Amino acid sequence: MTDTATAAGAASVKASQPRLKQKYKNEIAKQLQGDFGFTNVHQVPGLVKIVVNMGVGEAARDGKVIDGAISDLTLITGQKPQVTKARKSIAQFKLREGQPIGAHVTLRGDRMWEFLDRLLSLALPRIRDFRGLSDKQFDGTGNYTFGLTEQSMFHEINQDRIDRVRGMDITVVTTAKNDEEGRALLKQLGFPFRSVEAAN
């Protein structure tokens, strides 16, 4: 194989990588390494996975509701969701053990990067009167969870075919050791955190 063919192959692999993943590798990781004074590149915080969860309380009374949640999550993430089932029966909620109560998807690798890029550049800007995300919802070890009130901001969802509004929680799991590192990573990736002035 010639050097030209090898270079062309490497270029095509690089080109097929998700845009945000390339940006992380080429720019963000170096920036974070400098900001935190890490001596080893492996100390730089990165993404592990993204979990998208849709709780469906009404599924206890209407089985079709869970089908709608599965369909929406499949369209939004490009991956078939796992059904979340009740671990125990709760009479006051008319809930039986093993009954479907929601659906979730765990995204890793390129699919995770592609979803995050669509979320940040296409979905969040479509939220009416959007003022940014709170940066107070980290868990102490650099992981971040936030909620969205409806699925319609994702362009994969056909507005005319929405049977009901469904909210979701999105958890971004990172290798950060603390919230400061996690916040810096997500900010560099493009998370639109509210400024202190806007939050007050």
XYZ file of N, CA and C in Angstrom:
600
model
N 0.854 -1.206 0.000
C 0.000 0.000 0.000
C 0.881 1.245 0.000
N 0.532 2.203 -0.819
C 1.337 3.426 -0.916
C 1.038 4.359 0.242
N 1.981 5.302 0.450
C 1.779 6.303 1.497
C 0.543 7.145 1.208
N 0.301 7.407 -0.084
C -0.861 8.219 -0.473
C -2.158 7.517 -0.098
N -2.217 6.193 -0.361
C -3.424 5.417 -0.040
C -3.641 5.366 1.464
N -2.546 5.197 2.214
C -2.642 5.166 3.678
C -3.165 6.497 4.207
N -2.642 7.582 3.685
C -3.071 8.919 4.115
C -4.532 9.153 3.769
N -4.937 8.670 2.575
C -6.334 8.844 2.155
C -7.264 8.054 3.060
N -6.824 6.835 3.435
C -7.641 6.006 4.333
C -7.784 6.650 5.695
N -6.679 7.183 6.211
C -6.712 7.858 7.516
C -7.610 9.080 7.467
N -7.563 9.803 6.343
C -8.385 11.010 6.194
C -9.863 10.662 6.167
N -10.213 9.532 5.496
C -11.631 9.159 5.418
C -12.157 8.721 6.772
N -11.313 8.028 7.562
C -11.718 7.632 8.916
C -11.946 8.874 9.765
N -11.025 9.844 9.648
C -11.134 11.084 10.413
C -12.390 11.857 10.011
N -12.665 11.863 8.702
C -13.821 12.615 8.211
C -15.130 11.989 8.668
N -15.112 10.650 8.877
C -16.353 9.985 9.262
C -16.640 10.100 10.758
N -15.679 10.603 11.524
C -15.903 10.796 12.956
C -16.905 11.922 13.176
N -17.763 11.801 14.197
C -18.700 12.892 14.496
C -17.966 14.214 14.718
N -18.586 15.289 14.274
C -17.985 16.625 14.333
C -17.554 17.002 15.753
N -18.441 16.777 16.724
C -18.152 17.183 18.100
C -17.024 16.339 18.704
N -16.958 15.073 18.311
C -15.881 14.194 18.789
C -14.534 14.693 18.271
N -14.492 15.087 17.000
C -13.261 15.642 16.425
C -12.850 16.922 17.148
N -13.847 17.766 17.429
C -13.560 19.028 18.118
C -12.997 18.753 19.512
N -13.561 17.749 20.201
C -13.069 17.393 21.530
C -11.607 16.947 21.452
N -11.325 16.042 20.515
C -9.963 15.499 20.408
C -8.941 16.554 19.987
N -9.328 17.403 19.038
C -8.372 18.351 18.450
C -8.229 19.667 19.214
N -9.301 20.088 19.911
C -9.265 21.405 20.560
C -9.565 21.354 22.057
N -10.715 20.771 22.397
C -11.217 20.862 23.773
C -10.302 20.160 24.768
N -9.840 18.942 24.435
C -8.983 18.193 25.364
C -7.709 18.977 25.684
N -7.110 19.597 24.663
C -5.885 20.394 24.883
C -6.175 21.615 25.755
N -7.322 22.249 25.490
C -7.713 23.432 26.274
C -7.898 23.062 27.748
N -8.600 21.957 28.004
C -8.841 21.522 29.384
C -7.541 21.101 30.061
N -6.657 20.453 29.312
C -5.370 20.037 29.877
C -4.582 21.257 30.345
N -4.618 22.319 29.542
C -3.930 23.548 29.923
C -4.607 24.251 31.086
N -5.950 24.325 31.048
C -6.706 25.026 32.095
C -6.496 24.404 33.470
N -6.465 23.062 33.526
C -6.358 22.381 34.821
C -4.929 21.949 35.148
N -3.997 22.181 34.215
C -2.601 21.831 34.473
C -2.351 20.338 34.549
N -3.125 19.548 33.807
C -2.912 18.102 33.808
C -1.605 17.778 33.085
N -0.801 16.887 33.682
C 0.458 16.492 33.042
C 0.235 15.349 32.057
N -0.827 14.590 32.270
C -1.122 13.430 31.424
C -2.444 13.656 30.701
N -2.484 13.364 29.405
C -3.701 13.576 28.616
C -4.855 12.705 29.114
N -4.520 11.574 29.771
C -5.566 10.678 30.280
C -6.279 11.248 31.509
N -5.731 12.313 32.085
C -6.394 12.978 33.217
C -7.509 13.913 32.748
N -7.495 14.252 31.470
C -8.482 15.196 30.927
C -9.866 14.558 30.943
N -10.880 15.237 31.509
C -12.225 14.654 31.552
C -12.806 14.462 30.155
N -13.556 13.385 29.997
C -14.213 13.093 28.720
C -15.604 12.535 28.960
N -16.300 12.209 27.890
C -17.641 11.639 27.992
C -17.563 10.118 28.053
N -18.456 9.519 28.848
C -18.559 8.059 28.941
C -19.821 7.581 28.231
N -20.958 8.185 28.602
C -22.242 7.785 28.011
C -23.279 8.862 28.280
N -24.372 8.787 27.531
C -25.522 9.661 27.756
C -26.744 8.767 27.902
N -27.500 8.976 28.978
C -28.719 8.197 29.213
C -29.921 9.115 29.033
N -30.828 8.726 28.146
C -32.063 9.482 27.908
C -33.206 8.655 28.474
N -33.916 9.211 29.459
C -34.964 8.474 30.165
C -36.309 9.178 30.030
N -37.328 8.408 29.705
C -38.680 8.944 29.584
C -39.573 8.165 30.552
N -39.998 8.804 31.635
C -40.915 8.162 32.570
C -42.344 8.318 32.079
N -43.121 7.238 32.180
C -44.495 7.275 31.665
C -45.422 6.711 32.727
N -45.841 7.567 33.665
C -46.726 7.121 34.736
C -48.050 6.585 34.243
N -48.573 7.191 33.153
C -49.893 6.788 32.647
C -49.876 5.392 32.046
N -48.690 4.823 31.843
C -48.609 3.489 31.240
C -49.315 2.452 32.099
N -49.428 2.763 33.415
C -50.124 1.841 34.310
C -51.587 1.694 33.924
N -52.161 2.750 33.325
C -53.577 2.705 32.948
C -53.783 2.497 31.454
N -52.789 2.834 30.651
C -52.939 2.753 29.198
C -51.650 2.213 28.579
N -51.693 0.962 28.152
C -50.511 0.296 27.605
C -49.955 0.950 26.361
N -50.800 1.671 25.605
C -50.333 2.300 24.363
C -49.353 3.443 24.637
N -49.418 3.989 25.845
C -48.554 5.126 26.193
C -47.081 4.726 26.113
N -46.760 3.526 26.589
C -45.364 3.076 26.563
C -44.891 2.888 25.121
N -45.803 2.455 24.246
C -45.441 2.289 22.828
C -45.062 3.632 22.203
N -45.799 4.687 22.573
C -45.498 6.030 22.072
C -44.142 6.514 22.549
N -43.826 6.232 23.830
C -42.531 6.638 24.392
C -41.388 5.909 23.691
N -41.578 4.616 23.440
C -40.552 3.825 22.749
C -40.323 4.369 21.341
N -41.418 4.679 20.655
C -41.328 5.214 19.292
C -40.590 6.555 19.273
N -40.962 7.457 20.201
C -40.318 8.779 20.263
C -38.823 8.664 20.559
N -38.477 7.833 21.552
C -37.065 7.685 21.922
C -36.244 7.069 20.789
N -36.847 6.129 20.057
C -36.150 5.512 18.923
C -35.845 6.555 17.856
N -36.830 7.415 17.569
C -36.631 8.468 16.567
C -35.580 9.479 17.019
N -35.649 9.873 18.295
C -34.761 10.913 18.826
C -33.308 10.440 18.910
N -33.116 9.188 19.345
C -31.750 8.707 19.613
C -31.184 7.800 18.520
N -32.059 7.236 17.678
C -31.589 6.297 16.663
C -31.249 4.933 17.225
N -31.745 4.649 18.437
C -31.447 3.374 19.095
C -32.703 2.868 19.799
N -32.894 1.535 19.794
C -34.101 0.979 20.426
C -33.980 1.076 21.947
N -34.995 1.638 22.620
C -34.924 1.804 24.079
C -35.161 0.502 24.843
N -34.724 0.508 26.094
C -35.059 -0.550 27.045
C -36.280 -0.082 27.821
N -37.209 -0.994 28.086
C -38.396 -0.641 28.870
C -38.045 -0.727 30.351
N -38.396 0.321 31.104
C -38.185 0.343 32.554
C -39.441 -0.205 33.218
N -39.267 -1.182 34.124
C -40.428 -1.803 34.778
C -40.410 -1.528 36.274
N -41.610 -1.493 36.862
C -41.738 -1.239 38.303
C -41.087 -2.378 39.081
N -40.287 -2.020 40.090
C -39.602 -3.050 40.879
C -40.506 -3.654 41.942
N -41.517 -2.875 42.356
C -42.458 -3.419 43.352
C -43.834 -2.816 43.135
N -44.831 -3.458 43.690
C -46.213 -2.982 43.557
C -46.474 -1.856 44.548
N -47.180 -0.812 44.087
C -47.583 0.297 44.961
C -49.074 0.525 44.730
N -49.881 0.121 45.706
C -51.341 0.140 45.545
C -51.880 1.540 45.290
N -51.378 2.553 46.016
C -51.937 3.901 45.872
C -51.722 4.482 44.475
N -50.708 3.976 43.744
C -50.479 4.418 42.364
C -51.020 3.417 41.345
N -51.738 2.390 41.862
C -52.270 1.323 40.994
C -51.155 0.713 40.147
N -50.029 0.477 40.807
C -48.848 -0.018 40.113
C -48.550 -1.446 40.547
N -48.331 -2.311 39.561
C -47.992 -3.697 39.857
C -46.522 -3.949 39.531
N -45.902 -4.831 40.297
C -44.504 -5.193 40.039
C -44.358 -5.718 38.607
N -43.335 -5.238 37.904
C -43.098 -5.689 36.536
C -43.838 -4.902 35.472
N -44.663 -3.946 35.907
C -45.429 -3.145 34.941
C -44.528 -2.089 34.284
N -44.664 -1.859 32.963
C -43.848 -0.829 32.306
C -44.161 0.561 32.863
N -43.118 1.314 33.224
C -43.328 2.678 33.743
C -42.492 3.715 32.983
N -41.768 3.261 31.982
C -40.954 4.198 31.215
C -40.040 3.468 30.251
N -39.175 4.242 29.608
C -38.209 3.670 28.668
C -36.942 4.515 28.713
N -35.818 3.879 28.469
C -34.558 4.629 28.473
C -33.596 4.075 27.426
N -32.696 4.939 26.999
C -31.669 4.578 26.021
C -30.316 4.989 26.588
N -29.326 4.119 26.466
C -27.951 4.448 26.854
C -27.109 4.553 25.588
N -26.579 5.748 25.347
C -25.795 6.011 24.134
C -24.309 6.068 24.468
N -23.511 5.391 23.659
C -22.054 5.418 23.813
C -21.413 5.620 22.442
N -20.120 5.881 22.434
C -19.382 5.959 21.173
C -19.884 7.057 20.246
N -19.778 6.802 18.937
C -20.137 7.819 17.949
C -21.601 8.234 18.043
N -22.478 7.276 18.360
C -23.906 7.603 18.456
C -24.154 8.617 19.570
N -23.407 8.503 20.656
C -23.490 9.460 21.768
C -23.069 10.849 21.297
N -21.942 10.931 20.566
C -21.443 12.224 20.081
C -22.413 12.858 19.096
N -22.984 12.037 18.214
C -23.924 12.563 17.214
C -25.192 13.097 17.879
N -25.703 12.347 18.877
C -26.896 12.798 19.599
C -26.616 14.114 20.315
N -25.467 14.205 20.987
C -25.130 15.417 21.739
C -25.022 16.620 20.808
N -24.436 16.423 19.641
C -24.307 17.510 18.667
C -25.690 17.996 18.226
N -26.592 17.059 17.925
C -27.958 17.437 17.515
C -28.699 18.130 18.650
N -28.504 17.634 19.868
C -29.163 18.218 21.039
C -28.743 19.674 21.229
N -27.429 19.933 21.166
C -26.904 21.272 21.451
C -27.111 22.255 20.304
N -26.971 21.779 19.066
C -27.024 22.715 17.939
C -28.406 22.848 17.306
N -29.268 21.833 17.465
C -30.585 21.882 16.821
C -31.754 21.903 17.804
N -31.737 20.996 18.798
C -32.913 20.838 19.669
C -33.068 21.967 20.692
N -32.029 22.227 21.497
C -32.157 23.246 22.551
C -32.502 24.630 22.003
N -31.909 25.064 20.874
C -32.281 26.387 20.344
C -33.745 26.485 19.908
N -34.420 25.340 19.737
C -35.823 25.368 19.310
C -36.793 25.533 20.483
N -36.273 25.506 21.714
C -37.147 25.677 22.880
C -37.564 27.138 22.975
N -38.861 27.364 23.063
C -39.371 28.735 23.135
C -38.915 29.404 24.434
N -38.460 30.652 24.329
C -37.988 31.437 25.487
C -36.885 30.718 26.271
N -36.027 30.004 25.577
C -34.949 29.262 26.239
C -33.914 30.232 26.792
N -33.606 30.097 28.095
C -32.650 31.009 28.733
C -31.396 30.307 29.211
N -31.202 29.101 28.767
C -30.006 28.360 29.165
C -30.305 27.295 30.206
N -29.332 26.422 30.427
C -29.457 25.336 31.400
C -28.840 25.760 32.728
N -29.402 25.248 33.818
C -28.819 25.508 35.135
C -27.522 24.717 35.265
N -26.503 25.336 35.856
C -25.248 24.597 36.056
C -25.162 24.050 37.477
N -26.314 23.986 38.161
C -26.344 23.510 39.546
C -26.750 22.039 39.637
N -26.956 21.381 38.496
C -27.506 20.025 38.536
C -26.456 18.935 38.337
N -25.231 19.219 38.771
C -24.188 18.198 38.770
C -24.320 17.357 40.037
N -23.789 16.128 39.999
C -24.012 15.195 41.111
C -22.863 15.128 42.108
N -21.853 15.986 41.946
C -20.716 15.952 42.868
C -19.504 15.260 42.267
N -19.728 14.451 41.236
C -18.607 13.757 40.586
C -18.563 14.056 39.086
N -19.088 15.226 38.691
C -18.946 15.673 37.311
C -19.973 15.173 36.322
N -21.003 14.459 36.802
C -22.076 14.011 35.909
C -23.230 15.006 35.982
N -23.932 15.187 34.874
C -24.932 16.255 34.783
C -26.263 15.708 34.283
N -27.352 16.061 34.990
C -28.698 15.640 34.588
C -29.584 16.861 34.438
N -30.345 16.904 33.356
C -31.309 17.989 33.168
C -32.557 17.432 32.498
N -33.653 18.161 32.650
C -34.920 17.702 32.094
C -35.393 18.560 30.936
N -36.090 17.935 30.009
C -36.766 18.642 28.920
C -38.252 18.343 29.055
N -39.087 19.363 28.876
C -40.516 19.197 29.144
C -41.292 18.549 28.008
N -40.728 18.545 26.804
C -41.446 17.933 25.687
C -40.474 17.432 24.629
N -40.980 16.553 23.770
C -40.142 15.933 22.748
C -40.135 16.693 21.431
N -40.993 17.700 21.305
C -41.199 18.352 20.006
C -40.003 19.180 19.527
N -39.041 19.501 20.431
C -37.901 20.302 19.974
C -36.918 19.493 19.122
N -37.065 18.171 19.135
C -36.209 17.337 18.286
C -36.795 17.276 16.884
N -35.987 17.608 15.876
C -36.517 17.682 14.513
C -36.891 16.311 13.953
N -36.451 15.229 14.620
C -36.829 13.884 14.172
C -38.301 13.582 14.455
N -38.900 14.354 15.373
C -40.305 14.136 15.745
C -41.211 14.931 14.812
N -42.161 14.249 14.204
C -43.144 14.901 13.328
C -44.189 15.596 14.200
N -44.225 16.933 14.147
C -45.128 17.719 15.005
C -46.592 17.306 14.830
N -46.962 16.913 13.618
C -48.364 16.581 13.342
C -48.759 15.204 13.864
N -47.759 14.407 14.261
C -48.079 13.043 14.692
C -47.842 12.818 16.178
N -47.661 13.903 16.943
C -47.466 13.768 18.393
C -48.804 13.411 19.037
N -48.862 12.249 19.698
C -50.118 11.840 20.339
C -50.279 12.465 21.719
N -49.156 12.763 22.370
C -49.179 13.461 23.667
C -47.787 14.017 23.954
N -47.748 15.032 24.806
C -46.464 15.649 25.164
C -45.734 14.738 26.146
N -44.464 14.490 25.873
C -43.657 13.644 26.755
C -42.358 14.354 27.108
N -42.084 14.453 28.389
C -40.820 15.019 28.840
C -39.780 13.927 29.006
N -38.556 14.331 29.261
C -37.485 13.342 29.439
C -36.364 13.926 30.293
N -35.599 13.034 30.903
C -34.386 13.414 31.630
C -33.189 12.928 30.829
N -32.169 13.762 30.764
C -30.949 13.398 30.047
C -29.780 13.488 31.027
N -29.056 12.384 31.181
C -27.892 12.353 32.071
C -26.627 12.171 31.245
N -25.683 13.084 31.449
C -24.393 13.023 30.752
C -23.358 12.533 31.765
N -22.821 11.337 31.526
C -21.842 10.737 32.439
C -20.438 11.007 31.903
N -19.588 11.559 32.765
C -18.228 11.947 32.356
C -17.176 11.248 33.214
N -15.921 11.390 32.828
C -14.819 10.847 33.639
C -14.275 11.903 34.600
N -14.934 13.053 34.683
C -14.478 14.133 35.570
C -14.454 13.658 37.020
N -13.508 14.175 37.791
C -13.399 13.789 39.196
C -14.282 14.640 40.097
N -14.698 15.808 39.602
C -15.539 16.689 40.405
C -16.395 17.562 39.480
N -17.278 18.343 40.096
C -18.204 19.165 39.305
C -17.498 20.265 38.519
N -16.414 20.792 39.080
C -15.691 21.864 38.380
C -15.162 21.358 37.030
N -14.570 20.163 37.041
C -14.062 19.574 35.795
C -15.212 19.249 34.841
N -16.292 18.683 35.393
C -17.446 18.329 34.565
C -18.072 19.551 33.914
N -18.203 20.621 34.691
C -18.792 21.870 34.173
C -17.914 22.454 33.067
N -16.607 22.443 33.272
C -15.678 22.981 32.265
C -15.759 22.176 30.968
N -15.836 20.852 31.089
C -15.941 19.986 29.908
C -17.209 20.290 29.118
N -18.350 20.314 29.814
C -19.626 20.518 29.119
C -19.723 21.923 28.534
N -19.154 22.890 29.235
C -19.170 24.261 28.703
C -18.369 24.340 27.401
N -17.213 23.681 27.378
C -16.384 23.664 26.163
C -17.093 22.930 25.020
N -17.896 21.919 25.360
C -18.622 21.168 24.334
C -19.793 21.967 23.764
N -20.164 23.051 24.476
C -21.228 23.907 23.950
C -22.509 23.914 24.755
N -22.482 23.354 25.980
C -23.683 23.406 26.812
C -23.986 24.862 27.161
N -25.200 25.316 26.889
C -25.546 26.727 27.121
C -25.979 26.977 28.566
N -25.006 27.024 29.476
C -25.338 27.272 30.876
C -25.736 28.730 31.062
N -26.735 28.936 31.927
C -27.185 30.301 32.228
C -26.085 31.043 32.964
N -25.950 32.338 32.657
C -25.018 33.171 33.418
C -25.654 33.472 34.768
N -24.830 33.881 35.729
C -25.332 34.189 37.074
C -26.375 35.293 37.000
N -26.137 36.303 36.148
C -27.067 37.431 36.025
C -28.426 36.962 35.505
N -28.396 36.054 34.506
C -29.647 35.583 33.906
C -30.429 34.722 34.872
N -29.701 34.017 35.770
C -30.371 33.120 36.706
C -31.098 33.893 37.792
N -30.614 35.099 38.099
C -31.230 35.898 39.169
C -32.422 36.692 38.652
